[in-house]
Amino acid sequence: MGACALAPKSRNFIMTHAYRSHKCGDLRAQHAGSETRLSGWVHRVRDHGGVLFLDVRDHYGLTQVVADPASPAFKIAETLRSEWVVRIDGKVRVRLAGTENKDMPTGDIEVYATEIEVLSQAAELPLPVFGDTEYPEDIRLKYRFLDLRRDRIHANIMKRGSIINSLRRRMVDQGFFEFQTPILTASSPEGARDYLVPSRVHPGKFYALPQAPQQFKQLIMMSGFDRYFQIAPCFRDEDARADRSPGEFYQLDIEMSFVTQEDVFNAVEPVLRGVFEEFGNGLPVTQKFPHIAFKDSVRWYGTDKPDLRNPIKMQNVTEHFAGSGFKVFAGMIANDPKVEVWAIPAETGGSRAFCDRMNAWAQQQGQPGLGYIMYREEDTQLVGAGPIAKNIGPERTEAIRAHFNLHQNDAIFFVAGQPSKIYKFAGEARTKIGQDTNRIEQNCFKFCWIVDFPMYEWNEEDKKIDFSHNPFSMPQGGLDALNNQDPLTINAYQYDIVCNGVELSSGAIRNHRPEVMKKAFELAGYSEEVLLEKFGGMYRAFQFGAPPHGGIAPGVDRIVMLLCNEPNIREVVLFPMNQQAEDLLMSAPSSATPKQLRELHIRLNLPEN
RNA sequence: GCGGAAGUAGCUCAGUUGGUUAGAGCGUCGCCCUGUCACGGCGAAGGUCGCGGGUUCGAGCCCCGUCUUUCGCGCCA
């Protein structure tokens, strides 16, 4: 470190700084014999009566300080407690032979204290900094400043910062430019619930915090800029999940002009791959992200965010069951042309115990059960066992085996029904089978693009067509498709990046043609008036020469979660809110004063109790 | 809004079938200890068992309600 290389050995220089000549991670054997001044927190005290050890910690590291009765600092040293803040003057010396600590970078030396000044005392700790015990969330959040002193989360937050720096550098290196978009803006009628901010100047009117800078980044393209990015705060008033902060989160927001979908992929893929290679502790990262159509992803993996570390790929095996002796499936297929049978191969799952366990699990999930065939060797022949194999007969059993190239002691499970009703359960079964047969690859980052999302979906509740994702996406086939195709069959130039089953980002090539946009909204039941009223600024901009453009927005918090190997987003956020969207440290949200409310022309109408 | 789990000392947890004075480790306080790095030893303080109600001769334990935290569902274009 620079400081240690520059620090001269003269005592005079050391005393020119009030708090430190070195940081707590600086000192090495080469410094032995020199004077030093350290400041930091008392991490741990080991008092042997005649000799006393203090581990002194700062942001940079830990140094062992020693005092004995011969030292003038001894009396004060004996009074020190955990997390007090101290300034230590002393002499660096090599530790006695055999007492070095190989686990500490500074473990070859210690500082013999000659003077100790207590800079701050600490009350009894509600949350110990030392050690790696788990603590309840509310205490950690209330005393976040103590929690953040702890190793793991301190390192996570630093890693987060480094990752964001790296993302910025990689974007800038590719010719992107960072823009700032407004925080106080207009409510957008689609999507998540908005956070509203009352206007003092305009009684009864409200700003909204942006759910994402979506419209702004498109307007930046229409304003003649190109290659926008921003580490953008986004605000959504929706409930939390382990991987979803309530209230606010950050996106690497990106938009580019004159691009096709491939151009966006080529810009973003190296950034993510690079950052995962840089910060992923050397774990292998997918080199070329495969493209998987939304439709295929659902059929193969039962989800639009597949975990490709799980090698299991489902297949449609309806033909093997149509007209077969397994009457349950055969009957379903005969009665409803939409019914399909999906098969989930389970290598090494061919034991009665495993299949029964899966079946019981399925019933616990509210399913009638989970049919299966087990393959076993009998008289050098591979045969199928279990009720289904008996019912469909050896020929079909063998055809299914051959289709999946199954071997002895493998099994295969079946789910039947309309795809839209079974895909979710089938996906869960795939995950469970992968986990329970130990087939999920560990220690790697498996990426893919999910492409060709449907433009619309059927809203069963309101009996109408809805935008399935982003209403600003360009439909594949353009106006022609909107005019002539069944809307539910139209795909959009809309895509997601998925890593290890985590949806990292979604993006789209935008709809930049006003007539296409008008038609697209019309199909979802919105008139031009609504379009003008809700998206007036952007719709107007489309009338004055909008470039073709598109973008994407990877979620920064989730990237950091994956790279820190943390299952909970609060472990990678400095000052997170709890699940009820409360900041227990700052006590937010809190009541407003009557004066504040009066200025804002707000009268409260609180619920009972 | 709904469902699962948890709530016992400052902190992490144990607590048997409902039965005497609710325990341990860490921390705190006091005493001892000259080579520890999870230092060690002796001792002490520290509890409305989340809260309210019920059942019972008797409740940390059983029942009902409620609050808090968390995980999931809904929600998140």
XYZ file of C-alpha atoms (C1' of nucleotides) in Angstrom:
686
model
C 0.000 0.000 0.000
C 1.080 3.524 -0.741
C 0.976 4.714 2.822
C 3.380 2.135 4.088
C 5.850 2.671 1.282
C 5.858 6.414 1.845
C 5.963 6.516 5.621
C 9.421 7.536 6.743
C 10.783 6.066 9.923
C 11.267 9.304 11.826
C 9.094 9.830 14.850
C 8.596 13.465 13.965
C 6.755 12.696 10.790
C 4.520 10.200 12.515
C 3.393 12.747 15.041
C 2.417 15.178 12.320
C -0.807 13.276 11.773
C -3.310 13.265 14.625
C -4.610 9.763 14.031
C -2.407 7.538 11.999
C 0.867 6.896 10.290
C -0.310 3.513 9.036
C -3.565 1.735 8.463
C -4.342 -1.451 10.329
C -3.581 -3.655 7.337
C -0.260 -2.011 6.440
C 2.433 -3.255 8.768
C 4.767 -6.090 7.832
C 8.030 -7.557 9.107
C 9.951 -4.920 7.132
C 8.520 -2.222 9.417
C 9.999 -3.833 12.525
C 11.798 -1.336 14.688
C 9.870 1.708 13.476
C 7.407 3.841 15.365
C 3.797 3.741 14.290
C 0.486 5.393 15.062
C -2.694 3.429 14.392
C -6.326 4.342 14.899
C -9.248 1.996 14.809
C -11.791 -0.057 16.669
C -10.928 -2.497 19.431
C -11.928 -5.701 17.697
C -11.011 -8.130 20.439
C -9.212 -8.013 23.784
C -7.163 -10.865 25.220
C -6.043 -9.889 28.705
C -3.540 -12.286 30.307
C -2.987 -10.135 33.340
C 0.688 -9.564 32.777
C 0.420 -9.195 29.026
C -2.548 -7.942 27.068
C -3.377 -8.237 23.383
C -5.670 -5.937 21.441
C -6.728 -6.574 17.881
C -7.206 -3.119 16.411
C -9.339 -2.934 13.304
C -9.978 -0.319 10.658
C -11.437 -0.529 7.171
C -8.145 -1.860 5.843
C -7.281 -4.619 8.265
C -6.396 -5.853 11.699
C -3.212 -5.391 13.720
C -2.281 -7.010 17.003
C -1.281 -4.497 19.668
C 0.529 -5.662 22.829
C 0.891 -4.003 26.189
C 2.619 -5.192 29.347
C 3.084 -3.602 32.778
C 6.315 -1.995 31.605
C 4.368 0.087 29.099
C 2.921 3.446 30.155
C -0.134 2.507 28.061
C -0.862 -0.606 30.125
C -3.297 1.004 32.582
C -5.489 2.379 29.795
C -5.191 -0.809 27.771
C -6.764 -2.766 30.611
C -9.893 -0.612 30.471
C -10.558 -1.014 26.740
C -13.659 -2.857 25.538
C -14.916 -4.118 22.206
C -15.666 -1.445 19.603
C -14.127 1.415 21.508
C -12.243 3.682 19.125
C -8.609 4.223 20.011
C -5.438 5.849 18.823
C -2.364 3.754 19.513
C 1.242 4.907 19.397
C 3.809 2.187 19.564
C 6.745 0.338 18.180
C 6.452 -2.262 15.441
C 8.196 -5.478 16.352
C 8.469 -8.950 14.920
C 6.446 -11.447 16.904
C 8.197 -14.009 19.068
C 9.109 -17.137 17.166
C 6.144 -19.524 17.116
C 3.535 -16.865 17.849
C 3.088 -15.608 14.290
C -0.454 -15.797 12.926
C -0.423 -17.123 9.377
C -4.111 -16.289 8.937
C -3.501 -12.547 9.249
C -1.690 -10.453 6.645
C -0.135 -8.547 9.553
C 0.434 -11.757 11.498
C 4.245 -11.572 11.484
C 4.360 -8.389 13.538
C 2.726 -6.678 16.478
C 2.715 -3.151 17.831
C 4.041 -2.631 21.340
C 1.841 0.177 22.686
C 3.507 3.136 24.337
C 0.533 5.476 24.334
C -3.210 4.867 23.954
C -5.875 7.513 23.583
C -9.547 6.579 23.771
C -11.277 8.478 20.968
C -14.753 7.013 21.568
C -16.342 4.551 23.933
C -18.998 2.024 22.940
C -22.006 0.942 24.971
C -22.732 -2.748 25.430
C -23.269 -4.091 21.947
C -26.702 -5.243 20.797
C -24.888 -6.949 17.971
C -21.323 -8.203 18.317
C -19.009 -7.222 15.484
C -16.670 -10.090 16.224
C -17.649 -13.563 15.026
C -19.922 -14.816 12.311
C -23.146 -15.744 14.116
C -26.441 -14.974 12.381
C -28.529 -12.258 13.971
C -32.164 -11.313 13.647
C -32.978 -9.011 10.806
C -34.608 -6.246 12.823
C -31.596 -5.885 15.110
C -29.207 -5.933 12.195
C -31.192 -3.239 10.428
C -31.691 -1.081 13.493
C -27.962 -1.224 14.236
C -26.889 -1.389 10.617
C -23.738 0.657 11.363
C -22.550 -2.178 13.627
C -23.650 -4.864 11.210
C -21.726 -3.131 8.445
C -18.530 -3.307 10.509
C -18.727 -7.081 10.249
C -16.448 -8.817 7.781
C -18.820 -10.433 5.370
C -21.197 -7.580 4.759
C -18.420 -4.993 4.824
C -16.752 -6.954 2.034
C -20.042 -7.328 0.139
C -20.612 -3.589 0.113
C -17.079 -2.939 -1.101
C -17.529 -5.568 -3.781
C -20.764 -3.914 -4.812
C -18.929 -0.643 -5.306
C -16.196 -2.315 -7.316
C -18.736 -4.081 -9.491
C -20.520 -0.810 -10.209
C -17.197 0.843 -11.046
C -16.403 -2.003 -13.384
C -19.819 -1.820 -15.059
C -19.313 1.925 -15.605
C -15.832 1.471 -17.017
C -16.968 -1.297 -19.351
C -19.875 0.808 -20.590
C -17.734 3.901 -21.124
C -15.114 1.810 -22.921
C -17.815 0.800 -25.384
C -18.721 4.396 -26.127
C -21.688 4.673 -23.766
C -22.288 7.898 -21.879
C -23.925 8.300 -18.501
C -26.931 10.607 -18.245
C -28.978 11.628 -15.214
C -32.738 11.481 -15.445
C -35.277 13.077 -13.092
C -36.304 11.522 -9.817
C -39.433 13.638 -9.417
C -41.493 12.833 -12.459
C -44.924 11.774 -13.655
C -46.879 8.706 -12.640
C -47.052 6.007 -15.269
C -50.303 4.108 -15.453
C -48.882 0.713 -16.391
C -46.933 -1.623 -14.210
C -46.096 -1.342 -10.574
C -47.600 0.895 -7.928
C -45.959 4.316 -7.864
C -44.448 6.206 -5.000
C -46.219 9.554 -4.991
C -44.770 12.856 -3.829
C -47.266 15.637 -3.151
C -46.731 18.971 -4.861
C -46.789 22.024 -2.600
C -47.102 24.427 -5.518
C -49.922 22.538 -7.180
C -52.458 21.562 -4.536
C -53.876 18.107 -5.066
C -51.241 17.099 -7.598
C -48.458 14.605 -7.221
C -45.137 13.704 -8.672
C -44.227 10.066 -8.942
C -40.811 8.519 -8.433
C -39.747 6.676 -11.588
C -40.321 2.928 -11.671
C -37.471 3.018 -14.173
C -36.194 5.812 -16.422
C -37.930 4.026 -19.312
C -39.517 6.977 -21.035
C -36.597 9.273 -20.312
C -34.062 6.966 -21.868
C -36.194 6.658 -24.970
C -36.547 10.450 -25.053
C -32.765 10.716 -24.802
C -32.561 8.684 -28.012
C -35.162 10.926 -29.642
C -33.133 13.902 -28.523
C -30.364 12.821 -30.820
C -28.018 11.276 -28.255
C -26.814 7.737 -28.624
C -25.583 4.991 -26.318
C -27.062 6.045 -22.990
C -26.426 4.333 -19.727
C -27.060 5.095 -16.101
C -26.705 3.327 -12.773
C -30.318 4.260 -12.233
C -32.360 4.215 -9.049
C -35.818 2.755 -9.590
C -38.782 3.021 -7.260
C -41.683 0.606 -7.046
C -44.207 0.370 -4.259
C -44.486 -3.410 -4.301
C -43.921 -6.037 -1.631
C -40.479 -7.470 -1.041
C -38.970 -10.851 -1.709
C -35.631 -12.296 -0.677
C -34.221 -11.133 -4.019
C -36.314 -7.980 -4.328
C -35.938 -4.878 -2.207
C -39.113 -3.084 -1.276
C -39.238 0.429 -2.610
C -35.989 1.009 -4.402
C -33.283 -0.750 -6.344
C -30.688 -0.019 -9.014
C -30.484 -0.926 -12.662
C -27.709 -0.618 -15.183
C -30.070 1.185 -17.536
C -29.026 1.103 -21.196
C -30.466 2.459 -24.440
C -29.003 2.670 -27.958
C -30.151 4.156 -31.263
C -30.157 2.568 -34.715
C -29.795 -0.922 -33.387
C -31.274 -4.350 -33.882
C -31.757 -6.865 -31.109
C -28.390 -8.437 -31.992
C -26.619 -5.100 -31.512
C -28.012 -4.822 -27.996
C -26.924 -8.389 -27.251
C -23.432 -7.680 -28.572
C -23.140 -4.584 -26.405
C -24.412 -6.076 -23.148
C -23.152 -9.631 -23.244
C -19.442 -8.763 -22.938
C -20.178 -6.355 -20.091
C -21.938 -8.993 -18.013
C -19.553 -11.754 -18.977
C -16.616 -9.510 -18.137
C -17.971 -8.441 -14.786
C -18.800 -12.029 -13.804
C -15.323 -13.166 -14.842
C -13.763 -10.281 -12.931
C -15.718 -10.740 -9.712
C -16.884 -14.363 -9.866
C -13.907 -15.826 -7.968
C -12.704 -17.571 -11.096
C -15.885 -19.591 -11.595
C -16.563 -20.408 -15.238
C -18.942 -18.054 -17.062
C -20.950 -18.878 -20.188
C -18.892 -17.572 -23.093
C -21.633 -17.272 -25.688
C -25.069 -16.831 -24.123
C -27.465 -19.225 -25.861
C -30.708 -17.773 -27.214
C -33.800 -19.614 -26.037
C -37.244 -18.670 -27.301
C -39.722 -17.902 -24.518
C -41.965 -20.652 -25.867
C -39.135 -23.219 -25.752
C -37.977 -22.135 -22.339
C -41.417 -22.788 -20.903
C -41.636 -26.183 -22.594
C -38.116 -27.316 -21.748
C -37.696 -25.816 -18.297
C -41.195 -24.866 -17.154
C -40.206 -21.238 -16.630
C -39.016 -18.151 -18.485
C -36.000 -17.949 -16.183
C -34.391 -21.368 -16.463
C -31.493 -22.431 -14.286
C -29.246 -24.023 -16.908
C -26.984 -25.462 -14.223
C -29.722 -28.078 -14.038
C -29.117 -30.233 -17.141
C -32.653 -31.656 -17.231
C -34.620 -30.726 -20.344
C -38.266 -31.664 -20.560
C -39.850 -32.999 -23.753
C -43.334 -33.378 -25.135
C -44.167 -37.097 -25.210
C -47.876 -36.811 -25.938
C -47.579 -39.164 -28.929
C -46.353 -41.980 -26.685
C -49.468 -41.724 -24.525
C -52.181 -40.987 -27.115
C -54.330 -44.089 -27.464
C -52.166 -45.956 -24.965
C -53.237 -48.307 -22.207
C -52.559 -45.665 -19.575
C -56.161 -44.540 -19.537
C -55.721 -41.439 -17.365
C -53.435 -39.711 -19.867
C -54.955 -41.286 -22.975
C -58.388 -40.085 -21.909
C -57.187 -36.549 -21.232
C -55.515 -36.423 -24.626
C -58.597 -37.757 -26.398
C -60.933 -35.309 -24.685
C -58.925 -32.136 -25.147
C -56.683 -31.422 -28.136
C -54.747 -28.898 -26.046
C -53.612 -31.522 -23.527
C -49.981 -32.571 -23.700
C -47.832 -34.959 -21.706
C -44.444 -33.639 -20.666
C -41.635 -35.906 -19.595
C -38.922 -35.045 -17.078
C -35.971 -37.442 -17.302
C -34.294 -38.260 -14.003
C -30.908 -39.904 -14.402
C -30.054 -42.093 -11.396
C -33.588 -41.538 -10.089
C -34.730 -45.069 -10.806
C -35.393 -46.320 -7.305
C -38.752 -47.042 -5.757
C -37.888 -44.847 -2.783
C -37.023 -41.858 -4.962
C -40.066 -42.188 -7.223
C -42.394 -42.586 -4.247
C -40.846 -39.549 -2.626
C -41.381 -37.483 -5.772
C -44.958 -38.693 -5.996
C -45.606 -37.750 -2.379
C -44.005 -34.355 -2.976
C -46.277 -33.772 -5.985
C -49.338 -34.556 -3.900
C -48.115 -32.174 -1.261
C -47.999 -29.543 -4.028
C -51.677 -30.130 -4.678
C -51.151 -32.358 -7.723
C -52.891 -35.721 -8.191
C -49.451 -37.346 -8.270
C -46.415 -37.725 -10.467
C -46.385 -40.713 -12.802
C -43.076 -42.364 -13.575
C -41.237 -45.191 -15.265
C -38.085 -46.712 -13.761
C -35.626 -48.493 -16.015
C -33.899 -51.625 -14.734
C -31.850 -54.409 -16.127
C -33.529 -57.788 -16.081
C -31.785 -60.712 -17.787
C -29.458 -58.276 -19.577
C -32.532 -56.423 -20.919
C -33.429 -52.856 -19.933
C -37.082 -52.885 -18.939
C -39.436 -50.299 -17.535
C -40.955 -50.763 -14.114
C -43.880 -49.094 -12.391
C -47.588 -48.797 -13.112
C -47.281 -46.621 -16.214
C -44.862 -49.008 -17.901
C -47.302 -51.858 -17.248
C -50.195 -49.918 -18.732
C -48.565 -48.579 -21.883
C -46.715 -51.794 -22.648
C -43.080 -52.596 -23.462
C -43.017 -51.027 -26.927
C -43.995 -47.541 -25.835
C -41.896 -47.890 -22.691
C -38.887 -48.663 -24.857
C -39.693 -45.835 -27.290
C -39.669 -43.340 -24.416
C -36.424 -44.796 -23.094
C -34.805 -44.517 -26.515
C -36.107 -40.955 -26.980
C -34.249 -39.827 -23.847
C -31.421 -42.374 -24.039
C -32.091 -43.529 -20.497
C -30.046 -46.206 -18.781
C -30.269 -48.638 -15.947
C -31.452 -47.029 -12.689
C -32.751 -43.955 -14.487
C -36.353 -42.818 -14.170
C -38.628 -40.515 -16.075
C -41.571 -38.553 -14.708
C -44.697 -37.382 -16.505
C -46.972 -34.388 -16.159
C -50.156 -34.142 -18.234
C -52.557 -31.308 -18.924
C -52.870 -28.074 -20.853
C -49.382 -26.554 -21.115
C -50.515 -23.226 -19.687
C -51.759 -25.013 -16.581
C -48.961 -27.515 -16.022
C -45.777 -25.692 -16.992
C -45.214 -24.150 -13.577
C -45.551 -27.388 -11.671
C -43.485 -29.221 -14.291
C -40.749 -26.629 -13.828
C -40.802 -27.084 -10.066
C -40.620 -30.859 -10.527
C -37.645 -30.411 -12.854
C -35.882 -28.335 -10.229
C -36.692 -30.782 -7.445
C -35.541 -33.775 -9.497
C -32.328 -31.983 -10.433
C -31.634 -31.129 -6.812
C -32.549 -34.490 -5.349
C -30.480 -36.427 -7.885
C -27.553 -34.051 -7.296
C -27.385 -33.076 -10.929
C -27.260 -29.304 -10.496
C -23.824 -28.077 -11.378
C -22.274 -25.947 -8.659
C -19.693 -23.210 -8.953
C -20.487 -21.759 -12.347
C -22.467 -18.949 -13.925
C -24.776 -20.195 -16.682
C -26.258 -17.419 -18.762
C -28.846 -17.387 -21.484
C -30.978 -14.965 -23.430
C -34.690 -15.587 -23.399
C -36.056 -14.090 -26.628
C -39.329 -13.769 -28.535
C -41.597 -12.941 -25.639
C -45.239 -12.713 -26.639
C -46.443 -9.170 -27.188
C -49.825 -9.798 -25.601
C -51.460 -12.203 -23.220
C -55.014 -13.073 -22.402
C -56.323 -11.558 -19.196
C -58.763 -14.167 -17.991
C -60.125 -12.006 -15.198
C -61.049 -9.014 -17.347
C -61.600 -11.087 -20.512
C -59.340 -8.846 -22.516
C -55.961 -8.700 -24.214
C -53.141 -7.182 -22.141
C -49.575 -6.233 -22.893
C -47.611 -9.141 -21.549
C -44.495 -7.143 -20.763
C -43.435 -3.766 -22.043
C -46.025 -1.821 -24.034
C -43.267 0.095 -25.777
C -41.775 -3.003 -27.406
C -41.752 -3.370 -31.172
C -43.987 -6.211 -32.289
C -42.276 -8.666 -34.615
C -43.855 -8.171 -38.037
C -44.690 -4.550 -37.239
C -47.961 -2.977 -38.263
C -48.680 -5.805 -40.658
C -48.698 -8.336 -37.847
C -50.842 -6.116 -35.642
C -53.373 -5.711 -38.456
C -53.521 -9.253 -39.722
C -52.362 -11.687 -37.036
C -54.072 -13.109 -33.985
C -52.609 -10.753 -31.367
C -51.924 -13.631 -29.004
C -49.539 -15.149 -31.569
C -47.480 -11.992 -32.066
C -44.028 -11.937 -30.518
C -42.171 -8.813 -29.503
C -38.536 -7.894 -29.861
C -38.334 -8.371 -26.148
C -35.657 -10.265 -24.265
C -34.354 -11.206 -20.835
C -30.967 -12.219 -19.533
C -31.099 -15.088 -17.073
C -28.193 -16.332 -14.953
C -28.494 -19.463 -12.808
C -32.268 -19.113 -12.777
C -32.190 -15.462 -11.768
C -33.788 -12.925 -14.073
C -31.041 -10.348 -14.359
C -32.549 -7.949 -16.840
C -35.131 -7.403 -19.454
C -35.094 -5.210 -22.487
C -36.565 -4.626 -25.885
C -36.268 -3.047 -29.245
C -38.737 -0.199 -28.849
C -41.680 0.702 -30.956
C -40.616 4.018 -32.533
C -43.429 4.305 -35.102
C -46.467 6.275 -33.888
C -48.908 4.442 -36.121
C -47.621 1.077 -34.903
C -47.801 2.250 -31.330
C -51.327 3.524 -31.773
C -52.406 0.166 -33.160
C -50.521 -1.754 -30.475
C -52.291 0.163 -27.742
C -55.626 -0.126 -29.522
C -55.350 -3.937 -29.418
C -54.843 -3.763 -25.665
C -57.917 -1.591 -25.363
C -56.311 1.836 -25.073
C -57.524 4.680 -27.290
C -55.241 7.293 -28.781
C -56.587 9.721 -26.163
C -55.289 7.469 -23.394
C -51.970 7.146 -25.177
C -51.736 10.928 -25.475
C -52.779 11.518 -21.907
C -50.524 8.950 -20.291
C -47.511 8.953 -22.568
C -48.014 12.338 -24.194
C -44.415 13.425 -23.994
C -43.111 10.323 -25.602
C -45.932 9.906 -28.105
C -45.360 13.494 -29.204
C -41.662 12.805 -29.628
C -42.501 9.884 -31.907
C -44.139 12.352 -34.306
C -40.913 14.246 -34.886
C -38.438 11.755 -36.211
C -37.799 8.987 -33.715
C -34.785 6.798 -34.445
C -35.134 3.045 -34.181
C -33.797 2.234 -30.737
C -33.658 -0.378 -28.050
C -32.083 -1.208 -24.759
C -31.993 -3.281 -21.650
C -31.664 -2.837 -17.907
C -29.715 -5.410 -15.879
C -30.488 -5.317 -12.160
C -27.413 -4.229 -10.257
C -28.511 -5.662 -6.902
C -29.100 -9.107 -8.350
C -25.766 -9.098 -10.165
C -24.065 -8.288 -6.871
C -26.095 -10.983 -5.069
C -24.921 -13.619 -7.522
C -21.311 -12.472 -7.350
C -21.323 -12.326 -3.546
C -23.147 -15.663 -3.450
C -25.772 -14.141 -1.167
C -29.347 -15.449 -1.174
C -30.751 -12.232 0.276
C -30.652 -8.802 -1.308
C -30.238 -7.080 2.064
C -26.752 -8.590 2.286
C -25.611 -6.452 -0.636
C -27.415 -3.182 0.129
C -25.924 -0.633 2.534
C -29.053 0.548 4.306
C -31.918 -1.708 3.263
C -35.504 -1.534 4.370
C -37.238 -4.507 5.955
C -39.979 -6.507 4.313
C -42.591 -3.985 5.439
C -40.656 -1.261 3.611
C -39.522 0.350 6.860
C -36.079 1.773 7.469
C -35.493 0.683 11.065
C -32.310 2.721 11.364
C -33.734 6.028 10.187
C -37.302 5.285 11.287
C -38.872 5.754 7.907
C -41.616 6.132 6.963
C -42.641 8.542 9.700
C -45.500 10.919 10.374
C -45.512 14.372 8.855
C -46.043 17.426 11.048
C -49.373 19.260 10.820
C -47.487 22.184 9.302
C -46.031 20.007 6.567
C -49.436 18.546 5.797
C -51.033 21.999 5.723
C -48.456 23.262 3.234
C -49.177 20.267 1.040
C -52.954 20.655 1.370
C -53.231 17.123 2.655
C -55.724 15.925 5.210
C -55.261 12.393 6.493
C -58.010 9.864 6.265
C -56.514 6.998 8.239
C -57.999 3.506 8.505
C -59.593 2.493 11.816
C -57.283 1.120 14.584
C -54.567 -9.257 1.316
C -53.325 -14.834 2.051
C -50.235 -19.139 3.719
C -45.695 -21.429 6.257
C -41.799 -20.658 10.043
C -39.857 -18.100 14.209
C -40.309 -14.957 18.875
C -37.164 -17.571 26.151
C -31.118 -12.982 29.526
C -27.807 -7.416 25.817
C -26.852 -11.484 21.651
C -27.106 -16.905 19.904
C -29.840 -20.887 21.602
C -31.589 -25.328 24.946
C -35.846 -26.172 27.870
C -38.482 -33.679 28.409
C -45.486 -35.792 29.103
C -48.168 -29.332 31.607
C -45.156 -29.966 37.746
C -40.274 -27.401 42.764
C -35.868 -22.082 42.158
C -36.362 -21.380 33.594
C -30.452 -23.287 31.813
C -25.793 -22.978 28.535
C -22.338 -20.208 25.394
C -20.960 -15.252 24.026
C -21.194 -10.345 26.050
C -21.279 -7.187 30.722
C -19.240 -6.391 35.918
C -15.461 -8.103 39.779
C -11.058 -11.057 41.009
C -6.765 -14.112 39.151
C -3.418 -15.013 35.040
C 3.414 -12.622 30.866
C 2.353 -15.058 24.483
C -2.773 -15.054 23.132
C -5.213 -14.687 18.425
C -12.791 -18.176 19.624
C -6.881 -17.094 25.396
C -7.783 -19.530 30.147
C -9.664 -19.870 35.516
C -13.058 -18.326 39.692
C -17.340 -15.488 40.923
C -21.587 -12.099 40.139
C -25.388 -9.381 37.973
C -28.836 -9.972 34.170
C -35.716 -12.976 32.591
C -43.259 -9.703 32.513
C -40.594 -16.810 28.422
C -43.432 -10.935 22.332
C -48.391 -9.136 24.154
C -53.652 -10.214 25.712
C -57.130 -13.761 27.004
C -58.565 -18.928 28.002
C -58.150 -24.239 29.824
C -55.928 -26.258 34.444
C -54.769 -27.282 41.323
C -50.560 -25.747 38.250
C -48.720 -23.006 31.565
C -42.278 -21.166 28.616
C -44.997 -25.828 27.004
C -52.049 -26.798 25.467
C -56.187 -23.484 23.074
C -57.891 -18.597 20.978
C -56.612 -13.766 19.560
C -52.963 -10.211 18.516
C -48.143 -7.975 17.440
C -43.175 -8.399 15.458
C -39.547 -10.657 12.128
C -38.830 -13.732 8.081
C -39.835 -17.032 3.645
C -43.400 -17.763 -0.082
C -48.210 -16.568 -2.897
C -50.790 -12.371 -4.835
C -48.174 -8.082 -6.799
C -43.498 -6.693 -9.424
C -45.586 -3.316 -17.688
